[in-house]
Tab-separated table of C-alpha atoms in Angstrom:
chain	number	residue	atom	x	y	z
A	745	MET	CA	106.188	107.193	88.690
A	746	GLU	CA	108.199	104.720	86.418
A	747	CYS	CA	108.542	101.684	88.867
A	748	MET	CA	104.999	101.089	88.451
A	749	LYS	CA	104.095	99.014	85.897
A	750	LYS	CA	100.990	100.500	83.033
A	751	ILE	CA	98.454	98.167	81.292
A	752	SER	CA	95.828	99.577	78.718
A	753	ARG	CA	93.865	96.028	78.940
A	754	LEU	CA	92.404	94.263	81.659
A	755	PRO	CA	93.467	90.708	82.009
A	756	LYS	CA	91.807	88.023	81.034
A	757	GLY	CA	92.232	85.259	83.854
A	758	ASP	CA	91.587	84.345	87.967
A	759	GLY	CA	93.988	87.351	88.945
A	760	ARG	CA	92.288	89.635	91.751
A	761	ILE	CA	91.237	93.452	90.259
A	762	LEU	CA	90.245	95.484	92.259
A	763	VAL	CA	88.704	99.081	91.344
A	764	VAL	CA	89.663	101.992	93.620
A	765	ASP	CA	89.373	105.504	94.651
A	766	ILE	CA	89.969	108.473	97.250
A	767	GLU	CA	89.515	111.433	98.254
A	768	THR	CA	91.601	113.624	100.115
A	769	LYS	CA	92.168	117.162	101.633
A	770	GLY	CA	95.192	118.824	101.924
A	771	PRO	CA	97.177	122.090	100.064
A	772	ASP	CA	96.451	122.969	96.367
A	773	ILE	CA	98.043	120.720	93.732
A	774	LYS	CA	97.624	122.476	90.463
A	775	GLY	CA	100.893	123.378	88.493
A	776	ARG	CA	103.586	123.555	89.787
A	777	LEU	CA	102.222	123.057	93.391
A	778	ARG	CA	102.145	119.173	92.273
A	779	LYS	CA	104.892	118.377	95.035
A	780	ASN	CA	101.953	118.764	97.892
A	781	ILE	CA	100.800	115.557	96.643
A	782	PRO	CA	102.014	113.797	98.916
A	783	LYS	CA	101.233	116.121	101.860
A	784	HIS	CA	97.156	114.845	101.123
A	785	GLU	CA	95.720	112.723	103.650
A	786	ILE	CA	93.165	110.631	102.916
A	787	THR	CA	89.204	111.083	103.994
A	788	VAL	CA	87.568	107.967	102.312
A	789	GLY	CA	89.034	104.874	100.417
A	790	VAL	CA	86.540	102.738	97.982
A	791	ILE	CA	87.208	99.569	96.768
A	792	SER	CA	85.505	96.750	94.807
A	793	GLU	CA	86.405	93.449	93.006
A	794	TYR	CA	86.070	94.104	89.101
A	795	GLY	CA	82.501	92.591	88.307
A	796	SER	CA	81.294	92.947	91.600
A	797	ASP	CA	78.293	95.526	92.936
A	798	GLN	CA	80.039	94.989	96.726
A	799	PHE	CA	82.440	97.754	98.179
A	800	ASN	CA	84.103	98.318	101.253
A	801	ASP	CA	84.879	101.659	102.393
A	802	TYR	CA	87.472	102.465	104.420
A	803	TRP	CA	88.496	105.563	106.707
A	804	LEU	CA	91.467	107.404	107.928
A	805	ASN	CA	91.333	104.643	111.104
A	806	THR	CA	91.262	101.876	108.910
A	807	VAL	CA	93.395	103.342	106.087
A	808	ASP	CA	96.079	99.897	106.728
A	809	GLU	CA	93.047	97.733	105.916
A	810	LEU	CA	92.826	99.707	102.638
A	811	VAL	CA	96.495	99.454	101.825
A	812	SER	CA	96.629	96.074	102.786
A	813	GLU	CA	93.857	95.242	100.302
A	814	LEU	CA	95.461	97.073	97.494
A	815	ASN	CA	99.386	95.420	97.943
A	816	ASP	CA	97.336	92.136	97.586
A	817	ALA	CA	95.700	93.053	94.038
A	818	ASP	CA	97.119	91.692	91.208
A	819	VAL	CA	95.643	94.771	89.072
A	820	LEU	CA	94.302	98.406	90.496
A	821	VAL	CA	91.992	99.955	87.994
A	822	SER	CA	91.735	103.922	89.132
A	823	HIS	CA	90.846	106.824	87.866
A	824	ASN	CA	94.223	109.433	87.855
A	825	GLY	CA	95.256	106.866	90.654
A	826	GLU	CA	98.839	106.372	88.936
A	827	GLU	CA	99.184	110.486	89.131
A	828	PHE	CA	97.746	111.749	92.128
A	829	ASP	CA	95.727	108.846	94.286
A	830	PHE	CA	99.320	106.265	94.568
A	831	LEU	CA	101.157	109.187	95.456
A	832	VAL	CA	98.671	109.497	98.421
A	833	LEU	CA	98.516	106.217	99.593
A	834	GLU	CA	102.549	105.163	98.857
A	835	LYS	CA	102.925	107.778	102.343
A	836	TYR	CA	100.245	105.003	104.114
A	837	GLY	CA	102.774	101.913	102.911
A	838	LEU	CA	101.339	101.350	99.001
A	839	ASN	CA	103.796	99.677	97.258
A	840	LEU	CA	104.330	101.594	94.031
A	841	LYS	CA	107.145	98.636	93.068
A	842	GLN	CA	104.375	95.820	92.709
A	843	ILE	CA	101.247	97.853	91.525
A	844	VAL	CA	100.024	96.696	88.077
A	845	SER	CA	98.079	99.848	86.887
A	846	TYR	CA	94.726	100.431	84.675
A	847	ASP	CA	94.148	103.945	84.930
A	848	LEU	CA	91.533	105.183	82.946
A	849	PHE	CA	92.529	108.587	83.027
A	850	ARG	CA	95.884	108.100	81.370
A	851	ILE	CA	94.238	105.812	79.057
A	852	LEU	CA	91.158	108.405	77.964
A	853	ARG	CA	94.067	111.417	78.103
A	854	ASP	CA	96.544	109.169	75.618
A	855	LYS	CA	93.264	108.742	73.660
A	856	THR	CA	91.999	112.192	73.109
A	857	GLY	CA	94.165	113.871	71.771
A	858	ASP	CA	97.484	115.645	71.658
A	859	ASP	CA	97.152	119.275	73.447
A	860	GLU	CA	100.190	120.600	75.018
A	861	ARG	CA	98.985	118.643	77.877
A	862	GLY	CA	98.700	114.868	76.354
A	863	GLY	CA	95.112	114.979	75.455
A	864	CYS	CA	91.585	115.846	77.644
A	865	TRP	CA	91.464	115.834	81.375
A	866	TRP	CA	88.043	114.166	81.684
A	867	GLY	CA	87.550	114.598	85.720
A	868	LEU	CA	86.000	111.658	87.216
A	869	ASN	CA	82.604	114.104	87.928
A	870	ASP	CA	82.429	115.279	84.245
A	871	LEU	CA	82.303	111.601	83.236
A	872	SER	CA	79.555	110.932	86.189
A	873	VAL	CA	77.430	113.303	84.399
A	874	LEU	CA	78.143	112.275	80.937
A	875	ASN	CA	77.686	109.458	81.312
A	876	LEU	CA	75.056	108.869	84.551
A	877	GLY	CA	73.609	111.841	84.240
A	878	GLU	CA	74.448	112.638	87.674
A	879	LYS	CA	77.449	114.681	89.806
A	880	LYS	CA	79.299	113.181	92.470
A	881	TYR	CA	77.666	113.469	95.747
A	882	ALA	CA	81.257	114.881	97.642
A	883	THR	CA	85.154	115.432	97.329
A	884	GLY	CA	87.320	115.213	100.164
A	885	LYS	CA	86.940	118.237	101.857
A	886	GLU	CA	83.174	117.453	101.719
A	887	LEU	CA	83.952	114.149	103.805
């Protein structure tokens, strides 16, 4: 995904920063099966304006509205969006060439060491348990 601009600090100013997460269902993607990522189907997507406590949810029948919001943002904040979410959303019309991405997964992985896989692989559920004391409520397959 070299066409996407990747940043490690959020910009200051008036730009529109959206926090995004999606849940999906689809074939296994471990190891060499990562080629299956674009075969995943969105079950739900959630976006929130950075700094807001309001959020909007989008389902498969409204995914075009989700993608339109994302395409209009100045920066997208995600957790593993660069290696998963954005690849799934590309088939629904997400314009990867215009994305400016602040990916927490990439940033944490880069800062936590240099094992053969490129650092620690912190899942969003792991981070939720560590920081909030709560598990994720559901997975894409459960929704």
